[in-house]
Each structure stands twice: as structure tokens, then as C-alpha cells.
Short mmCIF file of C-alpha atoms and ligand atoms in Angstrom, two decimals:
data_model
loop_
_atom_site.label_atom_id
_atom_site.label_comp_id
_atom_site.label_asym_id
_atom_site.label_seq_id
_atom_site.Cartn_x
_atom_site.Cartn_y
_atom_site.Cartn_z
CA UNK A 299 10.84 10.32 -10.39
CA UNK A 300 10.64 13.66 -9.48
CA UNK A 301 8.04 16.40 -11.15
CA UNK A 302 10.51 17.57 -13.31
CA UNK A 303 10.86 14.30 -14.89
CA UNK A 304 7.46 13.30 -15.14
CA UNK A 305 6.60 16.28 -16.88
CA UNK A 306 8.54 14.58 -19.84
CA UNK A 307 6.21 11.86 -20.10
CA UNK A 308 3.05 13.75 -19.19
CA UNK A 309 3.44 16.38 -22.05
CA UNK A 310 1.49 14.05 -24.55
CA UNK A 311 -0.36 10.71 -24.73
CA UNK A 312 1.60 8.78 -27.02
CA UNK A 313 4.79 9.42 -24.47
CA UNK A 314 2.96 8.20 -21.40
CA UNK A 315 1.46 5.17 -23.48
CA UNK A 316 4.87 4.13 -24.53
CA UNK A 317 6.44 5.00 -20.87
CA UNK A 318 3.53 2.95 -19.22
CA UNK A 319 4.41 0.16 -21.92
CA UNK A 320 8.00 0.03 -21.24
CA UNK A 321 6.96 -0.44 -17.46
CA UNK A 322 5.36 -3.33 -18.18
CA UNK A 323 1.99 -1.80 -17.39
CA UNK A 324 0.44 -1.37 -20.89
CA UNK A 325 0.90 -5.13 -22.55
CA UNK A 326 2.95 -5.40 -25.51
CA UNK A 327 1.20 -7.26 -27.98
CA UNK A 328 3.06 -9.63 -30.13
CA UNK A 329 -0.22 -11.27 -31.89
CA UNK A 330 -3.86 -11.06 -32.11
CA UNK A 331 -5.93 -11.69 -28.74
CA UNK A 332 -8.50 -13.18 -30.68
CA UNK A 333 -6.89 -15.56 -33.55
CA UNK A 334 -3.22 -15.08 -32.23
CA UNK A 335 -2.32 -13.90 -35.77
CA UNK A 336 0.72 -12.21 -35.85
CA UNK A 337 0.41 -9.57 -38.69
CA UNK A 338 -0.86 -6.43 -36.19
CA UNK A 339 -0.75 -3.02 -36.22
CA UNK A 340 -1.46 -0.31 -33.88
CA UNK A 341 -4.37 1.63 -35.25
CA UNK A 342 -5.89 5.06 -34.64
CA UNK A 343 -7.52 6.07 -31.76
CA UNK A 344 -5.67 4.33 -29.41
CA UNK A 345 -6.35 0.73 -30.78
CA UNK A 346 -4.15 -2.33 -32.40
CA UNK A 347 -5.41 -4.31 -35.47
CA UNK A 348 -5.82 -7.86 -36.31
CA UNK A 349 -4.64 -8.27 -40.28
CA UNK A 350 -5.99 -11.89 -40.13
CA UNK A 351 -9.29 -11.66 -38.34
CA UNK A 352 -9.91 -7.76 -39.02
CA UNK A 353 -10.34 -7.62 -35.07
CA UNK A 354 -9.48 -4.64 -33.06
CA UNK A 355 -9.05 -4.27 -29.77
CA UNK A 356 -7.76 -1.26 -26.97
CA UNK A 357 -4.23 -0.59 -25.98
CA UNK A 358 -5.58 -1.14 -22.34
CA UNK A 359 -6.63 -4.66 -23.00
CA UNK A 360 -5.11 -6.85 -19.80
CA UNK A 361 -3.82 -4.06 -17.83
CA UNK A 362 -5.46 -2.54 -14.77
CA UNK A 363 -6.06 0.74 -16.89
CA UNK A 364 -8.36 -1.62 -18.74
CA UNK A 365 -11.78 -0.16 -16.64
CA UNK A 366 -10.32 3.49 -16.20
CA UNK A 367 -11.41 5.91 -18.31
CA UNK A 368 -8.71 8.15 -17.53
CA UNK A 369 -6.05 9.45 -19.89
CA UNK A 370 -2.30 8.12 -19.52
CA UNK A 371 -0.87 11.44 -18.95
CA UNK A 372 -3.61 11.82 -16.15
CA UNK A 373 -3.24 8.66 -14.79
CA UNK A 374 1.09 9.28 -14.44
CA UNK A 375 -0.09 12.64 -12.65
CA UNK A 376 -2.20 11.08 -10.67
CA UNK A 377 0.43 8.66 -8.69
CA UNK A 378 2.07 11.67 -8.21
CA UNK A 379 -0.65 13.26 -6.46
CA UNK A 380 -1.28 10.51 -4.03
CA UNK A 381 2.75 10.49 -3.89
CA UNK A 382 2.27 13.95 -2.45
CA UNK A 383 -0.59 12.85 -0.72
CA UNK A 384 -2.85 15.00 -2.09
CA UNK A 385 -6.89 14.46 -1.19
CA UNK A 386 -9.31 12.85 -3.88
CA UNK A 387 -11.36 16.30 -3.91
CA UNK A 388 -7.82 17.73 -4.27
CA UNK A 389 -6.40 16.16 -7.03
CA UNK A 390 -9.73 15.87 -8.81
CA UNK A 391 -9.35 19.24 -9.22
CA UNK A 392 -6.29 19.86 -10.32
CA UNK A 393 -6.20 16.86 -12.89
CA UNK A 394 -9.72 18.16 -14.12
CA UNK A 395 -11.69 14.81 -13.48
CA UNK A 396 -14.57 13.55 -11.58
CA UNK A 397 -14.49 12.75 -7.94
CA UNK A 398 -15.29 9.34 -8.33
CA UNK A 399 -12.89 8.59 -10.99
CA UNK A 400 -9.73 9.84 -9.00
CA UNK A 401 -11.88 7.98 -5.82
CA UNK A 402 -11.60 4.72 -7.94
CA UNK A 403 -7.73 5.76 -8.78
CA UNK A 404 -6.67 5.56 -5.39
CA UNK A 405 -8.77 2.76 -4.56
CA UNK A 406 -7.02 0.97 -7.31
CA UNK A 407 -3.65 2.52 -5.78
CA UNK A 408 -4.51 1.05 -2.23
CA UNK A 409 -6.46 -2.57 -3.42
CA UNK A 410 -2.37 -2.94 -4.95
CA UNK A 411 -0.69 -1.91 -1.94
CA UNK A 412 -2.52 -4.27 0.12
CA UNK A 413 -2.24 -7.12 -2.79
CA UNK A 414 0.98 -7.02 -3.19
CA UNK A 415 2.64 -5.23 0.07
CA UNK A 416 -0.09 -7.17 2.17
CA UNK A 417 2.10 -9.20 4.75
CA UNK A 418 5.30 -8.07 5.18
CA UNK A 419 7.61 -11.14 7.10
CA UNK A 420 10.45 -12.12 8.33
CA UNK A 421 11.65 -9.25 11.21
CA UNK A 422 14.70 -10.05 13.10
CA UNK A 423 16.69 -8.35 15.96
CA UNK A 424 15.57 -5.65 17.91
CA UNK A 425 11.52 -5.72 18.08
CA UNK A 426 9.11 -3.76 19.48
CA UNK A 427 5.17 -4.91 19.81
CA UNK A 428 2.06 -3.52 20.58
CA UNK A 429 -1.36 -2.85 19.74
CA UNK A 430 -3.78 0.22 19.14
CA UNK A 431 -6.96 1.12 18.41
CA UNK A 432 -8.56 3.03 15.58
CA UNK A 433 -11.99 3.92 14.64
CA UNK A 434 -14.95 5.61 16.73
CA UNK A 435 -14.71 9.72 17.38
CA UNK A 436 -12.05 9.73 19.13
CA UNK A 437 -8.45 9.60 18.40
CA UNK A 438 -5.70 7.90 20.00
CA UNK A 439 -5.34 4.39 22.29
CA UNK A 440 -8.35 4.15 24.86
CA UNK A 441 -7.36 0.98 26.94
CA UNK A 442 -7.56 -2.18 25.84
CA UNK A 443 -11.08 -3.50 24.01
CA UNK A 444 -12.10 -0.17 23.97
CA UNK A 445 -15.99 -0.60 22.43
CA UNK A 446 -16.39 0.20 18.59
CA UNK A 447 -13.10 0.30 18.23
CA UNK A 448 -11.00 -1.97 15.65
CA UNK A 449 -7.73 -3.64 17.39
CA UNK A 450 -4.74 -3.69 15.08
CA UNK A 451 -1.37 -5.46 16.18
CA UNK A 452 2.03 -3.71 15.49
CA UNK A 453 5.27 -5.44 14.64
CA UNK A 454 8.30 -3.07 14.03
CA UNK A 455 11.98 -4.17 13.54
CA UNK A 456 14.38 -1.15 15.11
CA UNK A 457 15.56 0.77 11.94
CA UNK A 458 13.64 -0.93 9.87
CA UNK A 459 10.36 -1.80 8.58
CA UNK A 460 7.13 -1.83 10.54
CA UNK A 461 3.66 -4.19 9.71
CA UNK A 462 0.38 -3.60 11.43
CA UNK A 463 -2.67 -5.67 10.80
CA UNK A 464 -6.49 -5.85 11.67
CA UNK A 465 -6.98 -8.85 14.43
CA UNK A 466 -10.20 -10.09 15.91
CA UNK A 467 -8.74 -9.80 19.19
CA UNK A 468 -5.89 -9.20 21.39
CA UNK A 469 -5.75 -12.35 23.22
CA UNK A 470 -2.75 -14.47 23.49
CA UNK A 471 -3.43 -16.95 20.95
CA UNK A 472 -4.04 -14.01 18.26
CA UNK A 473 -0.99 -11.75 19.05
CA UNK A 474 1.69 -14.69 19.71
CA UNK A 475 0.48 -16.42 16.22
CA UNK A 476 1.36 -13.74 14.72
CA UNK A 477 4.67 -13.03 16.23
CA UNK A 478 5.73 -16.32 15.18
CA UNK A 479 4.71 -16.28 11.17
CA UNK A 480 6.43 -12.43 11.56
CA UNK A 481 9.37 -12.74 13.78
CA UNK A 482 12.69 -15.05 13.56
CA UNK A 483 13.02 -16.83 16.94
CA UNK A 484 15.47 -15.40 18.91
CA UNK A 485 14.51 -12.15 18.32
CA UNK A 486 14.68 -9.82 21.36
CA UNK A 487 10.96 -8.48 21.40
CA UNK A 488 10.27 -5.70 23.63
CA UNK A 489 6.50 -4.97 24.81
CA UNK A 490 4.56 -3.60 27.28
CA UNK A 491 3.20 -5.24 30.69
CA UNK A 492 -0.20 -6.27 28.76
CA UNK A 493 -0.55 -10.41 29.64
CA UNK A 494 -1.45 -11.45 25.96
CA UNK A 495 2.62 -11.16 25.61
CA UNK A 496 3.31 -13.75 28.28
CA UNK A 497 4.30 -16.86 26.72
CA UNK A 498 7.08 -15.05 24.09
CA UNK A 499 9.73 -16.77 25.79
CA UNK A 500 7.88 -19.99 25.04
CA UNK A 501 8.31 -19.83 21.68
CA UNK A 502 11.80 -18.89 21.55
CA UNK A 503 12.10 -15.36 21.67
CA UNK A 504 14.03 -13.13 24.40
CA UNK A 505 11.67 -10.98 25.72
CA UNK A 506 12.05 -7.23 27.47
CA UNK A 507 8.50 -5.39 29.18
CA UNK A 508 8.61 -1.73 30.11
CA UNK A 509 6.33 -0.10 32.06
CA UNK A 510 5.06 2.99 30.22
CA UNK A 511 5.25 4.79 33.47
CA UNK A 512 8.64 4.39 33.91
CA UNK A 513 9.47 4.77 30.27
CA UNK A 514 12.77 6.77 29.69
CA UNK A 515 13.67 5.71 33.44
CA UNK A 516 14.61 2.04 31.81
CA UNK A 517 17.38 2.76 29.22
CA UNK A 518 16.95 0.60 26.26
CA UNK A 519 13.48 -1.04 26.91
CA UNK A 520 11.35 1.38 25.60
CA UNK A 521 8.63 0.88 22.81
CA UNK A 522 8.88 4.53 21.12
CA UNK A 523 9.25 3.18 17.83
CA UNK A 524 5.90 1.46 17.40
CA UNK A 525 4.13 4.28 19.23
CA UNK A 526 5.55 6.86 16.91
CA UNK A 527 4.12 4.22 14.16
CA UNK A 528 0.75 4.92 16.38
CA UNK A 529 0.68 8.47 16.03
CA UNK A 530 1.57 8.57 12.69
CA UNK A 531 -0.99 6.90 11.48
CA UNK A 532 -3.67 8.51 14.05
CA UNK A 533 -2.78 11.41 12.78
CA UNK A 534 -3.32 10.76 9.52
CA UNK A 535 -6.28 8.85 9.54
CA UNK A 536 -7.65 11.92 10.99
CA UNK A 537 -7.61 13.48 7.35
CA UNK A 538 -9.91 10.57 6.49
CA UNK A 539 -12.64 11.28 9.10
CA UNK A 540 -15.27 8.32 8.65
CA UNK A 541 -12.99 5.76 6.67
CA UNK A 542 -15.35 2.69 7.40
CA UNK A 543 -14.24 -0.16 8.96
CA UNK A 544 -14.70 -2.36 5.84
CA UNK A 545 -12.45 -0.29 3.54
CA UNK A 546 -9.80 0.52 7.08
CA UNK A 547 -7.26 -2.62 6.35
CA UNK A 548 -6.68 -0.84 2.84
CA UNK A 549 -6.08 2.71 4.56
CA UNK A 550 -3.77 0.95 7.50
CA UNK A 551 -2.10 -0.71 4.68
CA UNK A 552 -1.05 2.15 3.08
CA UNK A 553 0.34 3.69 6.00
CA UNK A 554 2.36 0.78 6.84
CA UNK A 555 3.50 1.16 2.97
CA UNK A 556 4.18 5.09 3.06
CA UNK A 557 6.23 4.15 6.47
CA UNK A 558 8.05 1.41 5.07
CA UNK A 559 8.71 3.99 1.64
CA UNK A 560 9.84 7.00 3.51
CA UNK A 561 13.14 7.03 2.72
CA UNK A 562 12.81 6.13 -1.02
CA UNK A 563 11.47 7.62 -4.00
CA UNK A 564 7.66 6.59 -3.91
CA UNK A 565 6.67 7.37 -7.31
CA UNK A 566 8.67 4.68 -8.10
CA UNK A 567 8.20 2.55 -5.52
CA UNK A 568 4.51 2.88 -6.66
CA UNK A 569 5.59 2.30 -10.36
CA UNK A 570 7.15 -1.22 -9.65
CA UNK A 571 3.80 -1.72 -7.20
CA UNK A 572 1.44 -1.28 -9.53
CA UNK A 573 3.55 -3.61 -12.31
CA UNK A 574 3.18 -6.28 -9.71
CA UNK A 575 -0.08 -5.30 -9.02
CA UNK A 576 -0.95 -5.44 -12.72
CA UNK A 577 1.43 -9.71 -13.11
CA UNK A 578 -1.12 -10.48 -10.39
CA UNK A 579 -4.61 -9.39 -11.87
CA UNK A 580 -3.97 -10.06 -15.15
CA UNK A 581 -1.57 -12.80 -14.94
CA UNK A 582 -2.26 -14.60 -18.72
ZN1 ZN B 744 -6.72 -11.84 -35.32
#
């Protein structure tokens, strides 16, 4: 959805409530939560009414907008802002809310991107692997077990869909586990010259090394498309300077997400997310 179609729903409450309740976001209530009495009403003030028990109870009740205290039209312009990728401060300001409640937005945003994108599976055909490190002052890949630094392993399918993930390590066991809950067997994998990779073949995969030295000497064997995944998200988590290490899987997440997206229309990619998101956490 593009801005000039949100605006439709974002130019009063009562159209984003019922566009949020079409979605699936917003619960449609068919009886009372409390006696299951099926003579309701939706009241005033953005409330439904029990005839039978007199009960009353909020239009957010078992939706993830249950704990936000943000308006619907805000809340519809605020996935567009993180669309954009607009900052917190950013978007705070032009949505006319607090810090921390556009903060808790996109935490929300990121908690269901990492719920319900988490582990991407089953890559076939061309493959490339590798691993990075992020974290510390400095940006970029520092050699191998660089100190302070947090390892993440790469797995990206040639014209197709990347996943990246936070390991302990980078030894054998770690990276070639991995590979084989990720990869079909018989997928060509292409790597580097770094040992942890011996031991592919093993497992049933054909398996390429280049020597980054002699990269574009080598035709085909070449790992460009995980290293552009590399700088792409270096880059990036530059704008984030001091995203700590326990709230980094959510951040790398997203990335893999947005790289995964970036040919299709994320507002409603993040639409159909946060429906997921939404069966998942409140799944009655
Ligand atoms: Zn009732």
C-alpha cells in the first residue's frame, strides 16, 4: 500500500479500526469475553457491550494493540514509517508521540519479524556461505574471532533469499549443523578457504572454495552475494550505533527480512506479518 492509499484509512479512527479489523488484527467479537453472551454492541468510546452481563470491554482486547496506547490511524502511519525506514526520534516526531512509545512500536515491529520470519529453511541450488562479524567500534569483518565481536553465519540461495543468524562459534560442528537444517543436500555451496567448511562434501553437498584473493580471476566461484548481504547490513547497523548485543538478533533479523522484502511491497508484507504475529500471541 502505497501513501496515497493509506491516507484513506488514516483520515479517521473509525476507518483504521474497521481496516485493522478486516485484517484480522482487531478481533471481531461474536459474543461476550466474559459470559459468552451473544447480544453485544459496540459502545462509545471505543468499547463493545455485554447485554447479558452489562460487561464492557476495549476494541483492543486480544490483539497486540492491546498494551499500545497509540491511536489506529497512528499506529497504520507508523508501519509506514519504519517501511520508509524512518528513525524512532524521526517518526516520533512526525506522528506527534513520545519516543518511547514509537521505541516500543518498532520493538513490537521487530519481536514479530523475528517470531514469525525467525528461521527461514529450505535453500536449494546455487549457495553461497560465510560468516561476519558485528558489534565493537569498528565496522566491517576483522578476521576470524575477532574479540567483542558477535559471529553471525550467512546462508544465501543465488537470486533468492538470504538467512543470517547469531552462533556461539564458528567451528565446524556449529556452521555445518546449520547448513544441513538450511540447505537441501546436493546443493552446490560455495565458500571461502576458512576450515570450519571442510566436511560439506560429507554431508552431501557439492562444494566450490574461492580464494578472496583471486576473486573475479575464478569465473563462477565467487561469494559476492553474501558479502553484499555483509555490507548491507554493516552499513546499516551503522545508523544504530550502540544496538546491544542482547537486542542485535532482532536488528539482524530485520535486515535479513527487509533483504528478503526488497522487491515487494513491505507495508504489506508487514500487514500479513503482524496478523501472524498477532494468531501467535494471542492465539485463543
Ligand atoms: Zn456478557
Amino acid at each position: 500500500m502505497n501513501l496515497v492509499e493509506l491516507t484513506q484509512y488514516t483520515s479517521n479512527e473509525e476507518l483504521a479500526e474497521e481496516y485493522l479489523r478486516d485484517q484480522g488484527i482487531l478481533k471481531k467479537f461474536h459474543d461476550c469475553p466474559y459470559c459468552q453472551g451473544t447480544r453485544i454492541n459496540r459502545v462509545r468510546r471505543a468499547k463493545y457491550k455485554c447485554y447479558s452481563c452489562n460487561r464492557e470491554w476495549g476494541v483492543r482486547r486480544g490483539s497486540i494493540l492491546e498494551g499500545l496506547r497509540v491511536p489506529f490511524t497512528k499506529f497504520l502511519m507508523a508501519i509506514k514509517l519504519f517501511e520508509i525506514d524512518t528513525s524512532v526520534r524521526e517518526a516520533a516526531k512526525q506522528l506527534g508521540l513520545a519516543y518511547n512509545t514509537v521505541y516500543n512500536l518498532h520493538s513490537l515491529i521487530r519481536t514479530a519479524i523475528f517470531a514469525v520470519n525467525g528461521s527461514t529453511t529450505s535453500f536449494s541450488g546455487k549457495i553461497e556461505m560465510d560468516e561476519s562479524y558485528f558489534g565493537g567500534r569498528r565496522k566491517g569483518k576483522r578476521g576470524r574471532g575477532a574479540a567483542g565481536k558477535v559471529p553471525v553465519f550467512g546462508i544465501l540461495e543465488r537470486g533468492g533469499k538470504v538467512t543470517v543468524e547469531v552462533v556461539s562459534d564458528v567451528h565446524s560442528e556449529t556452521l555445518l549443523e546449520l547448513a544441513i537444517k538450511k540447505v537441501k543436500r546436493g546443493s552446490l555451496i560455495y565458500t571461502d578457504k576458512f576450515r570450519s567448511y571442510n566436511g560439506l562434501v560429507s554431508y552431501g553437498f557439492k562444494h566450490r572454495r574461492i580464494d578472496h584473493g583471486k576473486k573475479f580471476a575464478n569465473g563462477k566461484v565467487y561469494i559476492n552475494g553474501i558479502e553484499g548481504f555483509w555490507s548491507f547490513a554493516n552499513e546499516r547497523l551503522l545508523k544504530y550505533h550502540g544496538v546491544d548485543a542482547e537486542k542485535f538478533p532482532l536488528y539482524l533479523k530485520e535486515l535479513e527480512y527487509r533483504y528478503n522484502h526488497r522487491d515487494r511491497d513491505l507495508f504489506d508484507d508487514l500487514i500479513q506479518l503482524l496478523i501472524g504475529y498477532n494468531q501467535v500471541a494471542y492465539n485463543e
